[in-house]
Coordinates of C-alpha atoms in Angstrom, one line a residue:
X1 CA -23.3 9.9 -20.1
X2 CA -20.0 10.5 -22.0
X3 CA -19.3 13.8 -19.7
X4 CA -19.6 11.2 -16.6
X5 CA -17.2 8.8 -18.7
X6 CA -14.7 11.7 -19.6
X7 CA -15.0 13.2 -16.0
X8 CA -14.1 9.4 -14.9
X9 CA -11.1 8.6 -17.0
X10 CA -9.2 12.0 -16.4
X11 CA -9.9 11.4 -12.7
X12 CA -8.9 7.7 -13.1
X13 CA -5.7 8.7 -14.8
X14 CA -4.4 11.1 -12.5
X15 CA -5.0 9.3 -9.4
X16 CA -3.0 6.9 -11.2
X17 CA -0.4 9.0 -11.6
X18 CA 0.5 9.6 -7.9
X19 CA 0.1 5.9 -7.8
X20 CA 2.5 5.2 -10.3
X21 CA 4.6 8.0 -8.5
X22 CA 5.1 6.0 -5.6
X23 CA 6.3 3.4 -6.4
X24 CA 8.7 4.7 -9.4
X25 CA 9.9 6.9 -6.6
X26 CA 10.4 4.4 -3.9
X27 CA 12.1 1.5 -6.0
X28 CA 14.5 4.4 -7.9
X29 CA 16.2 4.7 -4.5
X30 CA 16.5 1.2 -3.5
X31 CA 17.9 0.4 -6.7
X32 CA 20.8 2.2 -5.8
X33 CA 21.3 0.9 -2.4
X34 CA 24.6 -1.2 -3.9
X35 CA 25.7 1.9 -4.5
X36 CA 25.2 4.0 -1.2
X37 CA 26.2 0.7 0.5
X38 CA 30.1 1.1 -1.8
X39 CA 29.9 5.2 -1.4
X40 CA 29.5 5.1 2.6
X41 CA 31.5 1.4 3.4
X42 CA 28.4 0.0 5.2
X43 CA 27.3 -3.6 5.6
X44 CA 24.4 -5.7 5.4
X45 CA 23.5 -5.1 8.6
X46 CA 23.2 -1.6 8.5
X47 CA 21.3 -1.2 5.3
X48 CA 18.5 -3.7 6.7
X49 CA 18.3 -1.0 9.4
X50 CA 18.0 1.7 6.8
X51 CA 14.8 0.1 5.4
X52 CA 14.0 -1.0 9.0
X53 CA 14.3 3.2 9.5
X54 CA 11.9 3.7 6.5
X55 CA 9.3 1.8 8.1
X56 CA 9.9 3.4 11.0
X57 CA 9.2 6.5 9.8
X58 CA 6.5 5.8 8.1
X59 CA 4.6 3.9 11.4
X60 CA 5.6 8.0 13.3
X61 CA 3.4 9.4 10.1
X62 CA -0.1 8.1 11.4
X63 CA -1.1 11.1 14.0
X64 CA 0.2 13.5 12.0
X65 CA -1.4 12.2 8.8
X66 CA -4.8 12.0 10.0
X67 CA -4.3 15.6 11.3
X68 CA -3.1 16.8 8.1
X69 CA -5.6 14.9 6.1
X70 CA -8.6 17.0 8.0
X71 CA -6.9 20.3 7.9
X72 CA -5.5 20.3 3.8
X73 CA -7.4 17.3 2.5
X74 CA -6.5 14.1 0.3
X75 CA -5.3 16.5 -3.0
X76 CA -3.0 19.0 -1.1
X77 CA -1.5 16.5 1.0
X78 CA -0.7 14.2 -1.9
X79 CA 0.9 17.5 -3.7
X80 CA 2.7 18.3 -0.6
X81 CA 3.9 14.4 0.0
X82 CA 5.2 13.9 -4.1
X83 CA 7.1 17.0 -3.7
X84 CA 8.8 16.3 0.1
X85 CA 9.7 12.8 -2.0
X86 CA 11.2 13.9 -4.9
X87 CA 13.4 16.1 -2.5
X88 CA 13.8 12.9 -0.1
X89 CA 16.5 11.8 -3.8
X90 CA 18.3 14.9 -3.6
X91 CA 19.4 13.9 -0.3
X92 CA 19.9 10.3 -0.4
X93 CA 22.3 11.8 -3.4
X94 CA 23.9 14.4 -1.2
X95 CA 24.0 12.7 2.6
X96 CA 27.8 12.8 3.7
X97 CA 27.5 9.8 6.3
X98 CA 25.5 7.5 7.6
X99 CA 23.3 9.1 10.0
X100 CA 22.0 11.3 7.9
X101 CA 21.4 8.6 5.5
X102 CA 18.8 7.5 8.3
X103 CA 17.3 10.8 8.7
X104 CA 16.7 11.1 5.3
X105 CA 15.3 7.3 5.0
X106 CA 13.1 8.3 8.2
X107 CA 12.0 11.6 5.9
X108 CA 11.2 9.7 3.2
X109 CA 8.7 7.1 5.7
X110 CA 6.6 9.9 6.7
X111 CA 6.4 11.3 3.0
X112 CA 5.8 7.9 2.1
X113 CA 3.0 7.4 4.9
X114 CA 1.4 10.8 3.9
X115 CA 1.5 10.2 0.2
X116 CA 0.2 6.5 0.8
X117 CA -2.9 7.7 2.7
X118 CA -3.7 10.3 0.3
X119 CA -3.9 8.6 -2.9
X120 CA -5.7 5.9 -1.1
X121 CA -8.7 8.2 -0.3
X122 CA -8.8 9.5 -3.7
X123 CA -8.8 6.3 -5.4
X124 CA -12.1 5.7 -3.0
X125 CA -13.2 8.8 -3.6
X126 CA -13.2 7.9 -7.2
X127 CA -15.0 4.9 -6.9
X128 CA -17.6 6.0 -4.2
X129 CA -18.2 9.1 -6.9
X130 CA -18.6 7.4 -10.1
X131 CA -19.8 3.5 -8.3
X132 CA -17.1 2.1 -9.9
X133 CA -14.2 0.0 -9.0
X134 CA -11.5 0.8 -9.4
X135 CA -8.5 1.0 -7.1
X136 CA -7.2 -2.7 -7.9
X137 CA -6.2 -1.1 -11.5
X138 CA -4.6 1.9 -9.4
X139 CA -2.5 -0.2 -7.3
X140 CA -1.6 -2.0 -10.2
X141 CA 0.0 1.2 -11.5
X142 CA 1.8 1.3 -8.5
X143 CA 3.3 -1.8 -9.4
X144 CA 4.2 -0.5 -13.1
X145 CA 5.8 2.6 -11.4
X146 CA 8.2 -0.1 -9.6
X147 CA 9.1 -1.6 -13.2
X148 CA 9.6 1.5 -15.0
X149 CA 11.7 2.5 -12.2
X150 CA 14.0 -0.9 -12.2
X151 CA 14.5 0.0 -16.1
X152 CA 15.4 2.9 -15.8
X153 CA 18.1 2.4 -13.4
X154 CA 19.3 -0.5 -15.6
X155 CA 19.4 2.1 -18.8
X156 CA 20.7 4.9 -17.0
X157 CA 23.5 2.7 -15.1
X158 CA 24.5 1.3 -18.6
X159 CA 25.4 4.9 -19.5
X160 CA 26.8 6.2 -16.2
X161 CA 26.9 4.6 -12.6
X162 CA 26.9 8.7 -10.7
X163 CA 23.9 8.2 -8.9
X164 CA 23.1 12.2 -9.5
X165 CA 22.6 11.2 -12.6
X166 CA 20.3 8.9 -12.3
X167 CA 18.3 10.7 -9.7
X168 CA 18.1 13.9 -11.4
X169 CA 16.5 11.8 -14.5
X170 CA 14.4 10.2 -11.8
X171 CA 12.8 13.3 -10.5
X172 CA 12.6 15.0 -14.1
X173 CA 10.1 11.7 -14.5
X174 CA 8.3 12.3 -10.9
X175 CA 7.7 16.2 -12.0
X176 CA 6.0 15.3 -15.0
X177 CA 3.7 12.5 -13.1
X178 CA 2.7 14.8 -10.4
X179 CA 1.9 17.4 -13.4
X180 CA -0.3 14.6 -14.8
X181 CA -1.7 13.9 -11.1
X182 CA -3.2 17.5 -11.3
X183 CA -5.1 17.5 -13.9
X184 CA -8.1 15.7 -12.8
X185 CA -7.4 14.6 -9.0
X186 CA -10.6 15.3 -6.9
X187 CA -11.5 18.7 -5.0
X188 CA -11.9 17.6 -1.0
X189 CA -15.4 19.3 -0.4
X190 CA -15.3 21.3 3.1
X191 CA -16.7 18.9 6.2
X192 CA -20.0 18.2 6.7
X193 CA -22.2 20.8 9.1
X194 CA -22.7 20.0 12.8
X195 CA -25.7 17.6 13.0
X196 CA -29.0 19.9 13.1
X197 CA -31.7 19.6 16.0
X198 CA -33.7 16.5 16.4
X199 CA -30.7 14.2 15.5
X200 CA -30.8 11.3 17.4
X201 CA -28.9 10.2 20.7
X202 CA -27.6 7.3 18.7
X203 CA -25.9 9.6 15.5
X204 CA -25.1 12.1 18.6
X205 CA -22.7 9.2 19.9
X206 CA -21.5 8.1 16.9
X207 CA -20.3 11.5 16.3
X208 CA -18.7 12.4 19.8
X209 CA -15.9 10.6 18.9
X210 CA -14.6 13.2 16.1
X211 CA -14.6 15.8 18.9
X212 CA -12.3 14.4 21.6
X213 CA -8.7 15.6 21.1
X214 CA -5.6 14.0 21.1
X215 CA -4.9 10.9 18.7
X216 CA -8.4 8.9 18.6
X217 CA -8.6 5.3 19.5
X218 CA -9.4 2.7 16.9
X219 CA -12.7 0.8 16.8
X220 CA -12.6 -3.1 17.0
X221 CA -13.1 -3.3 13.0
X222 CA -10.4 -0.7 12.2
X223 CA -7.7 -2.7 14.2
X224 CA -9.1 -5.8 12.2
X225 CA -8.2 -3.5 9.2
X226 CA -4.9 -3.1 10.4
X227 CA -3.8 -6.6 11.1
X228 CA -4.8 -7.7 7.6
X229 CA -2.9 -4.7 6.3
X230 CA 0.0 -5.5 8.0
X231 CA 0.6 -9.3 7.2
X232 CA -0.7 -8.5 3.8
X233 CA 2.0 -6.1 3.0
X234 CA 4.8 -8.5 4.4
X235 CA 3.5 -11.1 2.6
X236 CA 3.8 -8.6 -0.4
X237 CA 7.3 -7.2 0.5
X238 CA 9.1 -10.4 1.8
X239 CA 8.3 -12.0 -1.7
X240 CA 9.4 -9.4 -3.2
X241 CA 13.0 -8.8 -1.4
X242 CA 13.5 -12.4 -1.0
X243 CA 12.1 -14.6 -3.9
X244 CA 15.3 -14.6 -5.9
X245 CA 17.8 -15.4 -2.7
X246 CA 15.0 -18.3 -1.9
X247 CA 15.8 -20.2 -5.4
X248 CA 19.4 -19.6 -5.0
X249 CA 20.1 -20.5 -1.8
X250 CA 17.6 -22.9 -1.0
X251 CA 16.1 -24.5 -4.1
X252 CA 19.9 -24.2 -5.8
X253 CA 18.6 -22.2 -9.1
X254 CA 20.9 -20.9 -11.1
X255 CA 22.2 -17.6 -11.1
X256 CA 20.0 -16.9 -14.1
X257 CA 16.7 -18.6 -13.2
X258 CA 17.3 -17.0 -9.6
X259 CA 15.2 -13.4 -10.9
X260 CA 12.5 -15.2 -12.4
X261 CA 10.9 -15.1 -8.3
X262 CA 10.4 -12.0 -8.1
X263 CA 9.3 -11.6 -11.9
X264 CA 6.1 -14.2 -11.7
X265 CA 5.1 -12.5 -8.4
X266 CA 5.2 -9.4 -10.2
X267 CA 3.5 -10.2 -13.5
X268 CA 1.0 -12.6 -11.4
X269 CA 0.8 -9.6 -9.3
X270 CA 0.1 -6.5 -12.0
X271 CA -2.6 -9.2 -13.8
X272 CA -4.2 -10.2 -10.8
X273 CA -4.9 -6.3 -10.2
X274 CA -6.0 -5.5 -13.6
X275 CA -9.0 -8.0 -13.7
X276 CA -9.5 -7.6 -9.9
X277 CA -12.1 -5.1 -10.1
X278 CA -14.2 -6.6 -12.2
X279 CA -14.1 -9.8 -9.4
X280 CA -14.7 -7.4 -6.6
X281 CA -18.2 -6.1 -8.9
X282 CA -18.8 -10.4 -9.5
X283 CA -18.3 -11.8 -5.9
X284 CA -17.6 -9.0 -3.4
X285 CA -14.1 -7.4 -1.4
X286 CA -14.5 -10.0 1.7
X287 CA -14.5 -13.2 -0.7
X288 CA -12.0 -11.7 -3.0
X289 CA -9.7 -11.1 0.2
X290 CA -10.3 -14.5 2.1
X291 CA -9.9 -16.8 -1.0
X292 CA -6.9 -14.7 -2.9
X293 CA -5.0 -14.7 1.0
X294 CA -6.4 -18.2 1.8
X295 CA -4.8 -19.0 -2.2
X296 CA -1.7 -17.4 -1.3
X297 CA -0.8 -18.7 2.6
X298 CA -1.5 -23.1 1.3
X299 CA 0.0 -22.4 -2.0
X300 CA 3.5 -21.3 -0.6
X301 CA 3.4 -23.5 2.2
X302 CA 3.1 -26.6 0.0
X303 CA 6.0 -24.9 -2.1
X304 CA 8.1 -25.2 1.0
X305 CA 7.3 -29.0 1.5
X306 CA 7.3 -30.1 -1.8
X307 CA 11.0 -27.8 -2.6
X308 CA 12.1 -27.9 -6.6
X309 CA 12.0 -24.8 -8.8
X310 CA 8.9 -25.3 -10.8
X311 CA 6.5 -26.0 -7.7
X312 CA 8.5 -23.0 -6.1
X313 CA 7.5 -21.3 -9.1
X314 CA 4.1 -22.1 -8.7
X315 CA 4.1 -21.5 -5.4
X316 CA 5.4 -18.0 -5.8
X317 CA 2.6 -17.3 -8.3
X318 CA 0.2 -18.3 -6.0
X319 CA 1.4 -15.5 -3.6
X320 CA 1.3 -12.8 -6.6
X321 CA -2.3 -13.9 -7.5
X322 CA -3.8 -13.7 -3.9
X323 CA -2.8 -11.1 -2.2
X324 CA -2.9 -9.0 -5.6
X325 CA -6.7 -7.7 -4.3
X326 CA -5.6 -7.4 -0.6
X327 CA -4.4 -4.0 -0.2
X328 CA -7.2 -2.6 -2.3
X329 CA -9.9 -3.7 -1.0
X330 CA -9.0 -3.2 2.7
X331 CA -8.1 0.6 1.8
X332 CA -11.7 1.0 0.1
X333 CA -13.1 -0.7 3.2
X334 CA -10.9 2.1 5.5
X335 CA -12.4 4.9 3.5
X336 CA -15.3 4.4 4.0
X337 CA -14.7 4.6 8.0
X338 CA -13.4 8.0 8.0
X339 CA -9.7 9.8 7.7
X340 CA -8.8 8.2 11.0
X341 CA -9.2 4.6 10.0
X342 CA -7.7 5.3 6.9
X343 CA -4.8 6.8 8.1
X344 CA -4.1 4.0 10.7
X345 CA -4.5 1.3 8.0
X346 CA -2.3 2.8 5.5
X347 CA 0.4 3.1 8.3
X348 CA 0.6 -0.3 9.3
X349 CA 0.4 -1.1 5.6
X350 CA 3.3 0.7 4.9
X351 CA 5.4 -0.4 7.8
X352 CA 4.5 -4.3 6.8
X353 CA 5.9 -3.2 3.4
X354 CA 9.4 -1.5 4.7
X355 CA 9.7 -3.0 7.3
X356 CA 8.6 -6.9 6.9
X357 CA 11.5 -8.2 4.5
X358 CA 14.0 -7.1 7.6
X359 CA 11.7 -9.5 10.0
X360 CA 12.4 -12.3 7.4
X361 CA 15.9 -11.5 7.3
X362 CA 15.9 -11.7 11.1
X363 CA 14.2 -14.8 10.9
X364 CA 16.3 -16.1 8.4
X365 CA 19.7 -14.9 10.2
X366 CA 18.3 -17.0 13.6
X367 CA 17.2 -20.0 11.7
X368 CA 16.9 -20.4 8.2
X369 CA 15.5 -19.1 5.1
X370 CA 13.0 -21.7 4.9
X371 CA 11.5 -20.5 7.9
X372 CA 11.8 -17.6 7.0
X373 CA 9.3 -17.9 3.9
X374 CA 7.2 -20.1 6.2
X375 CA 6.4 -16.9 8.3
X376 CA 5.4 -15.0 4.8
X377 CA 3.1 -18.4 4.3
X378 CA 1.5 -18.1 7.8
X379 CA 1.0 -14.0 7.2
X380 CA -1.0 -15.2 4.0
X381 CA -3.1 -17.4 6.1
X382 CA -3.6 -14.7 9.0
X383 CA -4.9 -12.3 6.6
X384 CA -7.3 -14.3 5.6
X385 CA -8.8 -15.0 9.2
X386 CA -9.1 -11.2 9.9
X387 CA -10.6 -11.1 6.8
X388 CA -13.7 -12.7 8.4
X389 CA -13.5 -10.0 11.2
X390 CA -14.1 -7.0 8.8
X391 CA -17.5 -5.6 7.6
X392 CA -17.0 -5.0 3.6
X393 CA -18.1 -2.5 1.8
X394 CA -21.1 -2.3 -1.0
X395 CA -20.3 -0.4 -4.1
X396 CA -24.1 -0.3 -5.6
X397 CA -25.5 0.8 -2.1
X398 CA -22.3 2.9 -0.1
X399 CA -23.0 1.1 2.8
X400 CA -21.5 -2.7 4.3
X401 CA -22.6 -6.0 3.6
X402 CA -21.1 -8.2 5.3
X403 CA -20.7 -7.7 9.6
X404 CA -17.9 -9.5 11.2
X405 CA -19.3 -10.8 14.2
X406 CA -22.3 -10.3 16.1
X407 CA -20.9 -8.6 18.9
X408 CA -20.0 -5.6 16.5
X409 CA -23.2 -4.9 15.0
X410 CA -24.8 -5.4 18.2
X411 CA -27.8 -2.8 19.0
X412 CA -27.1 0.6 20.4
X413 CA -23.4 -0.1 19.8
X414 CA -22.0 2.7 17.9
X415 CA -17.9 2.5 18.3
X416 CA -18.0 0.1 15.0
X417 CA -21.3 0.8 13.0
X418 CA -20.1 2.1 9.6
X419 CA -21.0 5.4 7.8
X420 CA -23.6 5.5 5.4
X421 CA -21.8 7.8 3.6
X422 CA -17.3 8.4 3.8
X423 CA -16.6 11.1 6.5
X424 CA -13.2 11.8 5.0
X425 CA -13.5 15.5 3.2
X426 CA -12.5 13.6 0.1
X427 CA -15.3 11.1 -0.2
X428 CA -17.6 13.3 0.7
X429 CA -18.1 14.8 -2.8
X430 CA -20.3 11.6 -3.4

């Protein structure tokens, strides 16, 4: 029993590390975007491209991740991924112009979008192997990487403002996560076998699929996956690149109160995601996802009618708490489809992410910033109705408990019956 627990905390804590990897890595460099915005003369305009760029890149990863994912499996890709990244801040350090600023911002989408997909299937792996949750405590780490990253660009800009010098200190920090990553990340077992003789016409179907070539088409559920990825993240990221011009601008904070937005979705957020699991082992992933999003969408929305800083406040909070569990659990429920799904999931996840604080900022720019937030309100609310579309996975029993509609689950259909088991290499070790 303690060999299972040791064999589960040095797993725990290295998937955590690539975690926490991330997002250190990702907020280091937009950080410093003040300063590549001096260094190269370019506007606002041009660095909401750059991140717009970013989430390009990382949308392009998704064939190529799902390829790579069956040929070198969830450990070697995540290796492969933290290393390409902590190259991706040499050359934001050492691009001459502007283009290549986007090239390397592109670079850094894919890595991000290969990384991203990676660590995801461990951190199911991990759960599926020891029936235990835990990826809401990993993606909090990914949220304490983003923190230890902002202070450390606040300590190390007090000292000098070269952003060498800050990078190199950045990836001297990466290098010893992804040291920590290998000591206990999970060995991808090789594929399972071709189905013997006698299997039946019905697994025979449900496995064609895997043989076609070319990029393989979603099932129903999958793109239901997707969608509440995708308004989920820009939910997440539109809080988190806009709170603070929101007070300032709109509710007339002052210039010191203006931070304190992002900080309560942040703490909300990184609290919600430590005590998460244990309400995902209580009440299930579908009812954590459709009350925390359902929390999230009203409780903003009645910021925005109400206006004031403390109900804005509040209001913020509420976004932090509920959508805290989203991206979790809809990863664990991709895993469990297989590498494809995954793959697909974790794109449009990261693309809502990068690229959904430049659609509020579009919004914004065409109307106001009020409508803009409203739009982060409404994603809230959206997630929450394609939360009733997906089937949720069981941790006790490794298969679904909840369908989505009965048109899914319909007999003979096979395009969106679940596994009993993960198909991804990495999960299959359970």
């Amino acid at each position: 029993m303690l060999r299972v627990r040791d064999d589960f905390l040095r797993a725990h804590l290295a998937i955590a590390a690539l975690f926490c990897f991330l997002g250190f890595q990702y907020a280091t460099w937009v950080s410093r975007l003040p300063t590549l915005k001096t260094r190269l003369g370019l506007d606002d305009g041009r660095i909401g491209l750059l991140l717009m760029v970013c989430g390009i890149g990382a949308a392009v990863s998704f064939p190529l991740v799902a390829s790579a994912m069956k040929r070198f499996g969830s450990r070697a890709l995540a290796t492969l991924s933290a290393i390409g990244l902590g190259l991706v801040l040499a050359g934001l350090t050492l691009a001459p112009n502007y283009p290549v600023l986007l090239v390397v911002a592109c670079l850094d989408g894919v890595a991000v979008g290969f990384l991203n997909v990676a660590m995801n299937a461990q951190g199911a792996a991990l759960e599926v192997r020891f029936q235990r949750t835990a990826m809401s405590r990993l993606h909090a780490t990914f949220s304490a990487g983003s923190l230890l990253a902002a202070l450390l660009a606040s300590g190390v800009t007090a000292v000098t403002t070269t952003l060498s010098a800050h990078f190199a200190v950045a990836v001297a920090v990466l290098a010893v996560l992804l040291l920590l990553a290998q000591t206990g990340m999970l060995a991808d077992e090789p594929a399972a076998a071709p189905a013997e003789a006698g299997t039946t016409a019905e697994a025979a179907e449900t496995a064609a699929p895997a043989k076609r070539r070319g990029i393989p088409l979603p099932s129903r559920i999958t793109v239901w996956m997707g969608l509440a990825m995708v308004f989920g993240t820009v939910t997440e990221g539109a809080m988190n690149d806009w709170s603070a011009l929101y007070l300032e601008n709109v509710v007339e904070a002052s210039h010191q109160l203006a931070p304190m937005g992002i900080a309560v979705v942040s703490v909300m957020m990184v609290l919600a995601r430590l005590f998460a699991d244990g309400w995902r082992t209580r009440f299930g992933d579908g009812l954590i996802v459709r009350v925390g999003s359902t929390v999230a969408g009203l409780g903003l929305a009645l910021a925005l009618l109400v206006g004031g800083v403390v109900p804005t406040l509040v209001g913020f909070a509420c976004v932090g708490l509920g959508v805290a569990a989203v991206t979790p659990c809809v990863y664990v429920a991709a895993a469990r489809q297989g590498s494809d799904a995954l793959a697909l999931v974790a794109a449009t996840g990261t693309t809502g992410l990068l690229a959904g604080p430049a659609l509020i900022g579009f919004i914004a720019d065409a109307s106001s910033l009020v409508w803009g937030m409203a739009v982060v309100a409404a994603s809230a609310l959206v997630v929450a109705l394609c939360a009733t579309r997906i089937r949720w996975p069981s941790l006790d029993t490794g298969t679904d408990t909840e369908t989505s509609t009965a048109t899914d689950t319909a007999p003979g259909t096979t395009e969106d019956a679940a596994p009993t088991a993960p198909t991804d290499p990495a999960l299959s070790e359970a």
